Short mmCIF file of C-alpha atoms in Angstrom, two decimals:
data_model
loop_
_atom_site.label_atom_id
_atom_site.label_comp_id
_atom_site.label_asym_id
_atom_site.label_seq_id
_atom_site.Cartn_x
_atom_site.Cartn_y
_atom_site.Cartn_z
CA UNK N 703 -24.15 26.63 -54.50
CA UNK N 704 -27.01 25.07 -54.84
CA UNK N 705 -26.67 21.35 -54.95
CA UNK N 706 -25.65 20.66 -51.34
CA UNK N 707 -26.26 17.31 -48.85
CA UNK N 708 -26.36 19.01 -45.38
CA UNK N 709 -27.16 22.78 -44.02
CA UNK N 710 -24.77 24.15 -40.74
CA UNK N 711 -26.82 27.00 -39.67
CA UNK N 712 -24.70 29.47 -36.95
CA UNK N 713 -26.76 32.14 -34.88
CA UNK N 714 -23.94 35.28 -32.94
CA UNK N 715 -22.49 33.64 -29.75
CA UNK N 716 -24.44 36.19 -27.59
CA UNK N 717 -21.58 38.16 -25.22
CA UNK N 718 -21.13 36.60 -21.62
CA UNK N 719 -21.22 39.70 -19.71
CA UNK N 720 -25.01 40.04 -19.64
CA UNK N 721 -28.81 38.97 -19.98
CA UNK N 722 -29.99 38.35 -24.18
CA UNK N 723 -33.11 40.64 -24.85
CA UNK N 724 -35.53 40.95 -27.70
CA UNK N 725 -33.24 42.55 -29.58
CA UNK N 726 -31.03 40.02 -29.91
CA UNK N 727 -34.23 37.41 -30.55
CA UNK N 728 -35.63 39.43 -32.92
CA UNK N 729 -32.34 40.16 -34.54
CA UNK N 730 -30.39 36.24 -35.41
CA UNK N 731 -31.83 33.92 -32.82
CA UNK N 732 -35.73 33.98 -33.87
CA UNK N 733 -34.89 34.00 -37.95
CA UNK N 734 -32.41 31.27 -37.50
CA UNK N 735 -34.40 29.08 -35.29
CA UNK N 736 -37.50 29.62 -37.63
CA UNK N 737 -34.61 28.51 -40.83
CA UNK N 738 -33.65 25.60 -39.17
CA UNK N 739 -37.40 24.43 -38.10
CA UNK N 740 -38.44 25.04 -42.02
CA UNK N 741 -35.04 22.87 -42.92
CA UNK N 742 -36.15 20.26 -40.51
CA UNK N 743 -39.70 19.81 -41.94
CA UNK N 744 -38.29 19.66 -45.10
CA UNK N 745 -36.27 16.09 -43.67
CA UNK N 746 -33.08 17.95 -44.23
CA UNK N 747 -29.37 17.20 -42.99
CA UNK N 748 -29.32 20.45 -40.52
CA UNK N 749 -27.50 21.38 -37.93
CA UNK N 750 -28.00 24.55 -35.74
CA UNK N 751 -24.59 25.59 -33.89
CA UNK N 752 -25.21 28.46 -30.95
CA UNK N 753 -22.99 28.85 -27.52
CA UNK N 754 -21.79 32.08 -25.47
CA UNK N 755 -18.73 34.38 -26.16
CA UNK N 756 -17.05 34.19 -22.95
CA UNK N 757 -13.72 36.12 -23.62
CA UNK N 758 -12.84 39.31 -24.27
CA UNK N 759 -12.21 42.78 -22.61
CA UNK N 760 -15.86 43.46 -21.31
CA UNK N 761 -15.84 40.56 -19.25
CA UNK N 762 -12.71 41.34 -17.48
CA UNK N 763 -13.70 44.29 -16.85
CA UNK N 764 -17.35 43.52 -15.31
CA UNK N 765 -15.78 41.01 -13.18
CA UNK N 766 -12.98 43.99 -11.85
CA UNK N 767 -16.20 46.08 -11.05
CA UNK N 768 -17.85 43.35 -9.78
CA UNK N 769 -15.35 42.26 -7.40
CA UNK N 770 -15.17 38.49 -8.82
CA UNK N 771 -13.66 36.21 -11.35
CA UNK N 772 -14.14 36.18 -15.24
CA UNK N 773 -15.05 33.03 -14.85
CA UNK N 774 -17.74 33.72 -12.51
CA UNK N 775 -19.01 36.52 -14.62
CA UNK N 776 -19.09 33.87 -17.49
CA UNK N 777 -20.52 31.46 -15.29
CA UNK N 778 -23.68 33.07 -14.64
CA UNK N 779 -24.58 34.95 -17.92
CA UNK N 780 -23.78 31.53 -19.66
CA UNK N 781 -26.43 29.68 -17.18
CA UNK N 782 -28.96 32.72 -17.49
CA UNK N 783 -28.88 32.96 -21.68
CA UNK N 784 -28.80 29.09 -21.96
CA UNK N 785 -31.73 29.20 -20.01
CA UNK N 786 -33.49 32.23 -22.20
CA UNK N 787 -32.47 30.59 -25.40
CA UNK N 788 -34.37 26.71 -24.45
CA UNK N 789 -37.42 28.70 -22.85
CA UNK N 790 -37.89 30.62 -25.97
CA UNK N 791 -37.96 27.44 -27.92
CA UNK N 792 -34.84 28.44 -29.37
CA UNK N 793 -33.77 24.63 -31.10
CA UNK N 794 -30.28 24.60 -31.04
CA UNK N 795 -28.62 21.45 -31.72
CA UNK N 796 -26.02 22.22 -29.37
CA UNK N 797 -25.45 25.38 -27.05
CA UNK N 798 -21.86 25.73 -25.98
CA UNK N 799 -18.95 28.16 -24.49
CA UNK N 800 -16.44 29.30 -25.28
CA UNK N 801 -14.73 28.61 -21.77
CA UNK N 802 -14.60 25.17 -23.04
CA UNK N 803 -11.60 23.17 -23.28
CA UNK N 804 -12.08 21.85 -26.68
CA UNK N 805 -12.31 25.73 -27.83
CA UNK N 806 -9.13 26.63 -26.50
CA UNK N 807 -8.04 23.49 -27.78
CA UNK N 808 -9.33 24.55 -31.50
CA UNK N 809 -8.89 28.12 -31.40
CA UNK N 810 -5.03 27.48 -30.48
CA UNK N 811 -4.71 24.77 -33.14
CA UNK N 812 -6.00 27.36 -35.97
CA UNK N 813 -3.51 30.27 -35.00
CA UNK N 814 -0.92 28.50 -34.77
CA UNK N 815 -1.39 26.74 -38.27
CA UNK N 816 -1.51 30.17 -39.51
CA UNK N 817 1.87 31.25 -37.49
CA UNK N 818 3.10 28.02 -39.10
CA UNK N 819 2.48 28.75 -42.54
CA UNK N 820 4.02 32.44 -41.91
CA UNK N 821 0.89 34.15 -42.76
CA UNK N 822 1.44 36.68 -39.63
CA UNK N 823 2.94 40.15 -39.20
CA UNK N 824 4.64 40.39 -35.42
CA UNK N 825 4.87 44.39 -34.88
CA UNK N 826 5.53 46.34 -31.56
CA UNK N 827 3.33 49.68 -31.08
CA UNK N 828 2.16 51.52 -28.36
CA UNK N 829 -0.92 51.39 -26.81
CA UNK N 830 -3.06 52.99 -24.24
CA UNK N 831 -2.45 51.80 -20.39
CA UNK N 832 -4.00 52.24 -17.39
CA UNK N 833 -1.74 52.60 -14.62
CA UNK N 834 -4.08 52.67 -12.16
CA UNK N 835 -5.98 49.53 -13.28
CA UNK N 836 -2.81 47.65 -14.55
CA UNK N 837 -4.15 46.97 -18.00
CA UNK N 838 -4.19 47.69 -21.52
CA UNK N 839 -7.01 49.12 -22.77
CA UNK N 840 -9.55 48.48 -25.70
CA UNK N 841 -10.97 51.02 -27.97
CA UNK N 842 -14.22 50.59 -25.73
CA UNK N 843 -12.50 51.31 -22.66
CA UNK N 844 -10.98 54.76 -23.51
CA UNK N 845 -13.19 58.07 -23.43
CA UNK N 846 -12.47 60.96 -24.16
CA UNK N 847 -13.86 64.20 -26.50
CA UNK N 848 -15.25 64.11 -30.21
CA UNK N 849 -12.76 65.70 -32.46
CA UNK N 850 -15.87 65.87 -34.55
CA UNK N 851 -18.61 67.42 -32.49
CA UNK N 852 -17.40 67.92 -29.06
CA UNK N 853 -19.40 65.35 -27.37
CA UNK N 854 -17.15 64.77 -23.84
CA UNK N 855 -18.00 61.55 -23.71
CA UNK N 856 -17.15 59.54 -27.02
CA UNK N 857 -15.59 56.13 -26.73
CA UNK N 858 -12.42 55.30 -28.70
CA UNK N 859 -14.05 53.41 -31.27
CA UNK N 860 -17.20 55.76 -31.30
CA UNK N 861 -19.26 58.85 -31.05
CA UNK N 862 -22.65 58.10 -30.08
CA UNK N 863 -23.65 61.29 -30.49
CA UNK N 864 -22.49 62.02 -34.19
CA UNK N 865 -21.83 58.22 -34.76
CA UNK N 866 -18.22 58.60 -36.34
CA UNK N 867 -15.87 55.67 -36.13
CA UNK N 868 -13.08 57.18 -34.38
CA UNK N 869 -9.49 55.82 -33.13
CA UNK N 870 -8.59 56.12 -29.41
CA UNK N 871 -5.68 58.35 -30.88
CA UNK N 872 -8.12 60.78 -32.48
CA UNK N 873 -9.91 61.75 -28.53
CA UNK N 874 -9.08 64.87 -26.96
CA UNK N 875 -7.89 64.04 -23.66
CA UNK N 876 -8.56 60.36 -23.25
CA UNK N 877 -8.73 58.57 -20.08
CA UNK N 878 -9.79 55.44 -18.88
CA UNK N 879 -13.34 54.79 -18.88
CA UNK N 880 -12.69 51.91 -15.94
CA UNK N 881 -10.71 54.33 -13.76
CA UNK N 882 -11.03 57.42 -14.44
CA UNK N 883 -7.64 57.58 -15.10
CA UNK N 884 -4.93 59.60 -17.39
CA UNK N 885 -3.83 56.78 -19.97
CA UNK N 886 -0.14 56.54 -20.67
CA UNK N 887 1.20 54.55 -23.71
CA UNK N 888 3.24 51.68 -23.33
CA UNK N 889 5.18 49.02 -25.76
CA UNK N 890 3.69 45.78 -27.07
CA UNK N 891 4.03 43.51 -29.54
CA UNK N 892 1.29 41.63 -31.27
CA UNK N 893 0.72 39.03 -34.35
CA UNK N 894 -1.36 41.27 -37.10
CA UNK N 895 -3.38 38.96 -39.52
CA UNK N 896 -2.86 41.16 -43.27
CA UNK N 897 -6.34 41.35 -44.12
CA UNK N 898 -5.06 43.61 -47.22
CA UNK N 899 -3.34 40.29 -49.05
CA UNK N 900 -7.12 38.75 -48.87
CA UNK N 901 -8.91 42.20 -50.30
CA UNK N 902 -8.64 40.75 -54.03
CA UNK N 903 -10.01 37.16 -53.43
CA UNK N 904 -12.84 38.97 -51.13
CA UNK N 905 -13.83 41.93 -53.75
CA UNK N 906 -14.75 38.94 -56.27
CA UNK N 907 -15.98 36.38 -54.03
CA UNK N 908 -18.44 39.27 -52.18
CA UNK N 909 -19.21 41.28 -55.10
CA UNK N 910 -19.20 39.15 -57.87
CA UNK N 911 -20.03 35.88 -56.42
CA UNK N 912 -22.40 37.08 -53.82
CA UNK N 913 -24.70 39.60 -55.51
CA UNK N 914 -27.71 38.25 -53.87
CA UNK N 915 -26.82 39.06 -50.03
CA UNK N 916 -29.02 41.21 -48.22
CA UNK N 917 -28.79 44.57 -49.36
CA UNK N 918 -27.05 45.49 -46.20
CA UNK N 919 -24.88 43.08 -45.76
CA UNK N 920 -23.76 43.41 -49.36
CA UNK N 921 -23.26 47.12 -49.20
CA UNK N 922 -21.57 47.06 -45.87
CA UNK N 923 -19.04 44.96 -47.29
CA UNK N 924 -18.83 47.31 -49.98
CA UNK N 925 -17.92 49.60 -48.22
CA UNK N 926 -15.01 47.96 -46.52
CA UNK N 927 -13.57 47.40 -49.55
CA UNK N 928 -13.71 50.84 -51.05
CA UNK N 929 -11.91 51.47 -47.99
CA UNK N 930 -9.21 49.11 -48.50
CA UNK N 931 -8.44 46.61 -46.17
CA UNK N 932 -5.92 46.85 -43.08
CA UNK N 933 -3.84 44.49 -40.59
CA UNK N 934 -5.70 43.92 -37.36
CA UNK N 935 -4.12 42.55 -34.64
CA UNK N 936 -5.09 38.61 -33.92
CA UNK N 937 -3.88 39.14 -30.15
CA UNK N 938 -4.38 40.99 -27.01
CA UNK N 939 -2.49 41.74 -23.46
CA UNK N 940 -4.84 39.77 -21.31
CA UNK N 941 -4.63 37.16 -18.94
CA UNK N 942 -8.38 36.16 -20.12
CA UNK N 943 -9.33 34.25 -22.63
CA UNK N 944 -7.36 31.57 -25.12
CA UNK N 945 -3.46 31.75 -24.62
CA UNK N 946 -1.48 33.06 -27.60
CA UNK N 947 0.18 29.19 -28.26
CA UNK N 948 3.76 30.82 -29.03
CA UNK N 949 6.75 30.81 -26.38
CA UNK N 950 7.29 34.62 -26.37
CA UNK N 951 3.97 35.35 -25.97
CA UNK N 952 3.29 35.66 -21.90
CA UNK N 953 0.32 37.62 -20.55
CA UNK N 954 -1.27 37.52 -24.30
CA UNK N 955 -4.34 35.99 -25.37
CA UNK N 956 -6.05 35.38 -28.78
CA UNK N 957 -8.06 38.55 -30.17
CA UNK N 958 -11.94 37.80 -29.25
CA UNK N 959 -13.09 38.35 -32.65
CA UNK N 960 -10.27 35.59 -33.83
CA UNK N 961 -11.51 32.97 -31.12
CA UNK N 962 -15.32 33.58 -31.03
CA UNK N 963 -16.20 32.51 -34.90
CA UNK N 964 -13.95 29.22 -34.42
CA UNK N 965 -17.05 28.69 -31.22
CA UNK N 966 -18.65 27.85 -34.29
CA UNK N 967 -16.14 24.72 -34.85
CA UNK N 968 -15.21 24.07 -31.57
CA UNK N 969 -18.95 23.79 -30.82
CA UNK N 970 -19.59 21.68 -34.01
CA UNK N 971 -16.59 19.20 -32.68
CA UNK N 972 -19.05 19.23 -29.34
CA UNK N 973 -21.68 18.13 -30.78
CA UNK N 974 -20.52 15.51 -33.36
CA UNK N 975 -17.65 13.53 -34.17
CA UNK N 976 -18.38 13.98 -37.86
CA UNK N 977 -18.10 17.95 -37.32
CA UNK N 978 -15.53 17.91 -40.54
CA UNK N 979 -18.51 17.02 -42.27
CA UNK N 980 -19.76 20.00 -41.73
CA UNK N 981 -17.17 22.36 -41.82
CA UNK N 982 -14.91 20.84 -44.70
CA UNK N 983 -17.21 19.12 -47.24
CA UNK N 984 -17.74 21.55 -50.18
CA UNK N 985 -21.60 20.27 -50.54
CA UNK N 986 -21.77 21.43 -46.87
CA UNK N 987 -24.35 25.03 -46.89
CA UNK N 988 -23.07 27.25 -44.40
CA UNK N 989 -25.07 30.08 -42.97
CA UNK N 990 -24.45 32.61 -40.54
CA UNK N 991 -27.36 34.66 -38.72
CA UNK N 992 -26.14 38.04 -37.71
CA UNK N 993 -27.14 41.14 -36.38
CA UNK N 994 -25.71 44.32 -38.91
CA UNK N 995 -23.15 44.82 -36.04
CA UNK N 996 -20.87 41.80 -36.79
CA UNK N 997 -21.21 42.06 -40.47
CA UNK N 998 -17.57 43.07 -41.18
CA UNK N 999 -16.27 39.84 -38.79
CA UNK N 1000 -18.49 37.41 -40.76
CA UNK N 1001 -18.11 38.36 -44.02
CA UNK N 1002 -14.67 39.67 -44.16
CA UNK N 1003 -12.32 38.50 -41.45
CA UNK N 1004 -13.63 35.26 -40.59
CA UNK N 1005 -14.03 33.98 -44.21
CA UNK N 1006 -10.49 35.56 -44.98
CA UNK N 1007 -9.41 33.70 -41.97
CA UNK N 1008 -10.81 30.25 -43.50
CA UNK N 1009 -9.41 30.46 -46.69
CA UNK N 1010 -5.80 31.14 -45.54
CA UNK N 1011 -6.41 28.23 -43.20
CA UNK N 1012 -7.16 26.27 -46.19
CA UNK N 1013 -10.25 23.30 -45.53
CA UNK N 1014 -12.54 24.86 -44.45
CA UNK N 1015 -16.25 25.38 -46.45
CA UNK N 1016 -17.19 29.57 -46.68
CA UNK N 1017 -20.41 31.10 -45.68
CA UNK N 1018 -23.19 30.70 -48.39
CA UNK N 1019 -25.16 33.34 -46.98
CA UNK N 1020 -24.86 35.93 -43.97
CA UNK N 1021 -28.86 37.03 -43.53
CA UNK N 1022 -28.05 40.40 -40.71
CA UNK N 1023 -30.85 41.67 -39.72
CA UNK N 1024 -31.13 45.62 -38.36
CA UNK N 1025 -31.85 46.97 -34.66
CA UNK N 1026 -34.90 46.54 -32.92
CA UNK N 1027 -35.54 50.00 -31.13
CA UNK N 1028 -37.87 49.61 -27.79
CA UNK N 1029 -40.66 52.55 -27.68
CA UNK N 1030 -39.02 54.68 -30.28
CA UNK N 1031 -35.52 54.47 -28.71
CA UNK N 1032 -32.11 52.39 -29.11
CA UNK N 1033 -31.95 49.53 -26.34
CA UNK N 1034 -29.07 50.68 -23.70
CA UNK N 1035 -28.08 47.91 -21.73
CA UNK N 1036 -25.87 51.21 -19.44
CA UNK N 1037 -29.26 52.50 -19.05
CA UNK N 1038 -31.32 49.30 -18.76
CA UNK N 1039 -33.29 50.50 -21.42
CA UNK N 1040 -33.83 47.08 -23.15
CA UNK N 1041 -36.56 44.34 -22.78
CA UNK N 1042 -34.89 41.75 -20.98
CA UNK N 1043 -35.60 37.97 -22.17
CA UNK N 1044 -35.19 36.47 -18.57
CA UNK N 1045 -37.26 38.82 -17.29
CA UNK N 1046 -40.09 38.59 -19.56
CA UNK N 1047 -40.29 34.93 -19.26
CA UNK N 1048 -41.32 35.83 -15.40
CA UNK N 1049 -43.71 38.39 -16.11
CA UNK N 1050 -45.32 36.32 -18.39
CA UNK N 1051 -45.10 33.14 -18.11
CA UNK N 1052 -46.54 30.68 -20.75
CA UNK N 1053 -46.38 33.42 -23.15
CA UNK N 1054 -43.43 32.49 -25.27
CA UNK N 1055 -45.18 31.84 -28.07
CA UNK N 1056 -46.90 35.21 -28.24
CA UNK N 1057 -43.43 37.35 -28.23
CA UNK N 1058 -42.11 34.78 -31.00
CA UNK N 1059 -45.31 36.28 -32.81
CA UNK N 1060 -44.64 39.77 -32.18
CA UNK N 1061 -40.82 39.89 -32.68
CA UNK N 1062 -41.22 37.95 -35.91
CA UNK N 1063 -44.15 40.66 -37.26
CA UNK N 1064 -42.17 43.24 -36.87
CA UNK N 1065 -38.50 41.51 -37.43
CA UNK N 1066 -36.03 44.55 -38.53
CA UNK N 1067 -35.25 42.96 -41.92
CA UNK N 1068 -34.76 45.97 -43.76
CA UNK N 1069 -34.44 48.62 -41.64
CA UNK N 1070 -34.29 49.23 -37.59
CA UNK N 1071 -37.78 48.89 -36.52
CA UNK N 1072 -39.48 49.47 -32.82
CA UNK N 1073 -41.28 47.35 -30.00
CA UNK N 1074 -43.93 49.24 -28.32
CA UNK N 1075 -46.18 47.34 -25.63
CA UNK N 1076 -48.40 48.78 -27.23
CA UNK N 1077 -48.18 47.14 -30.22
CA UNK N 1078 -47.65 43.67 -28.64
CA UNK N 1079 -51.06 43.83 -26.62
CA UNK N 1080 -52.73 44.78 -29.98
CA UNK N 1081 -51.25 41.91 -31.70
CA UNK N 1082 -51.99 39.80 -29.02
CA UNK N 1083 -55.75 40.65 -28.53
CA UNK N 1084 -56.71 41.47 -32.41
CA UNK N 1085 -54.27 39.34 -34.75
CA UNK N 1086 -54.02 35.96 -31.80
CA UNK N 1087 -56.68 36.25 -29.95
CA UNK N 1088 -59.75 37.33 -31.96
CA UNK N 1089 -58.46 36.56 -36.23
CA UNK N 1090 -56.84 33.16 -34.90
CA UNK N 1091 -58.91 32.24 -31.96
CA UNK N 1092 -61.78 32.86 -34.48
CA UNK N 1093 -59.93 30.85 -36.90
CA UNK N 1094 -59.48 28.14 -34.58
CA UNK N 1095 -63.37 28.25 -33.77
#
């Protein structure tokens, strides 16, 4: 759609359990701040929505290791990106939390509209548990070997090593990656949101309706499709993060990848008390800035979660860009091998401006592409310093 009165531009809600660095810059923050700047000049109705995703198994889990709270964990990798994001110029209208009480507020509202309207399956399975911890674990959490190559130490979503998507069920031997421990399985029940009874209305509105996506968006989506689409459960055992809003549902919380896109909302409610006209008027644009990792949530479950809500507008466009690789290797926050944003603001200070440059020469697009310091003192010195400063002169 073309004909539209106002723009709500989204960047990823950055995870709470750690520093941002270039990659993540480079990758939604950069292209989306440089969007809404260009929308701006242009005297547009714009709105730029950012905040931190504060729940989720990760942060439980760093604050177990850590010896404190989640919300302490939360607390201070909130503080420490805010602070990244307004340094790097990043122009958010609003940067908020997910902590929030007008999240949990919003978040609750949505599922339960959906429970309402009977658009949930409730189904009891067995999971993995760590005795030893006292907790369920995610796929994340559970190591074990590669049914594929061998590799000791794939996780139970994951081989790193030959990069197939696995099931924790598909590990040889798995254990807990928190404790060490042997997992046992134990009963739950959970509300399943039937992505499958969406797959038709997504095939055409994707495919047919969205043929000028980003190639890797588009075929990513694809992909799912082929696939065929499953059930995924819309809850978790926790005691972190929004409270399932259902009697029988004690020690359960709302599925991080349910609550974190309706930060977008919540955070739009934040900011203004016309937020509806942002999120529910069909000449509202909306347009998410992604990183190729959250593809699949943005263009498939999140949409499929707004239209069975019913009211809400649908992304226009979901730009992802690729990875940004840091001297010829994939950034490893386990191995601090990452360019951290905090970090570089104190090594350099002043120089803001000159890694906006670099990170947006060399933005992954199209394809994962690499920061070398190399490269950034060349840029600096040749392309800034001598063809602008000259320029400038």
């Amino acid at each position: 759609m073309t004909d539209y009165n106002r723009i709500l531009v989204t960047a990823a809600l950055p995870y709470a359990n750690g520093p941002v660095h270039i990659g993540h810059l480079a990758g939604c923050y950069l292209p989306a701040d440089i969007y809404c700047r260009y929308q701006r000049a242009r005297k547009r109705d714009v709105k730029f929505i950012g905040g931190s995703d504060e729940h989720g198994v990760p942060i439980t889990i760093r604050a177990l290791k850590e010896g404190i709270t989640p919300q302490q964990v939360v607390d201070k990798y909130h503080g420490m990106i805010k602070d990244s994001m307004e340094k790097m110029g990043i122009s958010f209208d609003i940067y908020s939390r997910t902590s929030n009480k007008v999240h949990h507020e919003t978040a609750s509202a949505f599922f339960r509209k959906l429970y309402d309207d009977g658009l949930f399956e409730e189904k009891e399975t067995e999971q993995f548990y760590d005795e030893q911890s006292n907790i369920f674990l995610a796929d994340r959490y559970i190591t074990g070997t590669c049914p594929i190559c061998g590799n000791p130490n794939a996780y139970g979503d994951q081989c790193e090593r030959c990069g197939s998507s696995l099931s924790p069920e598909q590990l040889i031997n798995p254990r807990s990656a928190l404790s060490d421990a042997v997992l046992v399985k134990k009963k739950t029940k959970h509300w399943y949101f039937p992505l499958q009874n969406y797959e038709p209305w997504l095939t055409e509105w994707i495919l047919t309706d969205h043929k000028e996506w980003k190639n890797n968006v588009y075929g990513q989506c694809k992909s799912w499709l082929d696939q065929g689409l499953q059930s995924r459960a819309m809850t978790r055992d926790s005691s972190w993060g929004v409270k399932v809003p259902l009697p029988d549902a004690e020690g359960k919380v709302l599925y991080v990848w349910f609550d974190a896109p309706i930060g977008y909302i919540s955070a739009t409610k934040e900011l203004t008390e016309n937020w509806a006209d942002y999120w529910c008027k069909e000449d509202t644009k909306l347009v998410h800035f992604i990183g190729k990792d959250n593809i699949v949530f943005h263009c498939i479950v999140f949409p499929a979660m707004l239209k069975a809500h019913k009211g809400f507008v649908l992304p226009d466009n979901v730009p992802a860009n690729e990875f940004l690789n840091i001297e010829g290797e994939k950034v490893s926050t386990s191995r601090n091998w990452a360019v951290w944003v905090h970090e570089y603001l104190v090594d350099f200070p002043g120089q803001e401006d000159v890694l906006r440059y670099v990170l947006c020469s060399s933005a992954p697009e199209t394809k994962d592409n690499d920061f070398t310091w190399k490269d950034f003192q060349a840029r600096n010195n040749n392309e800034l310093v001598a063809i602008f400063g000259n320029f400038i002169n």
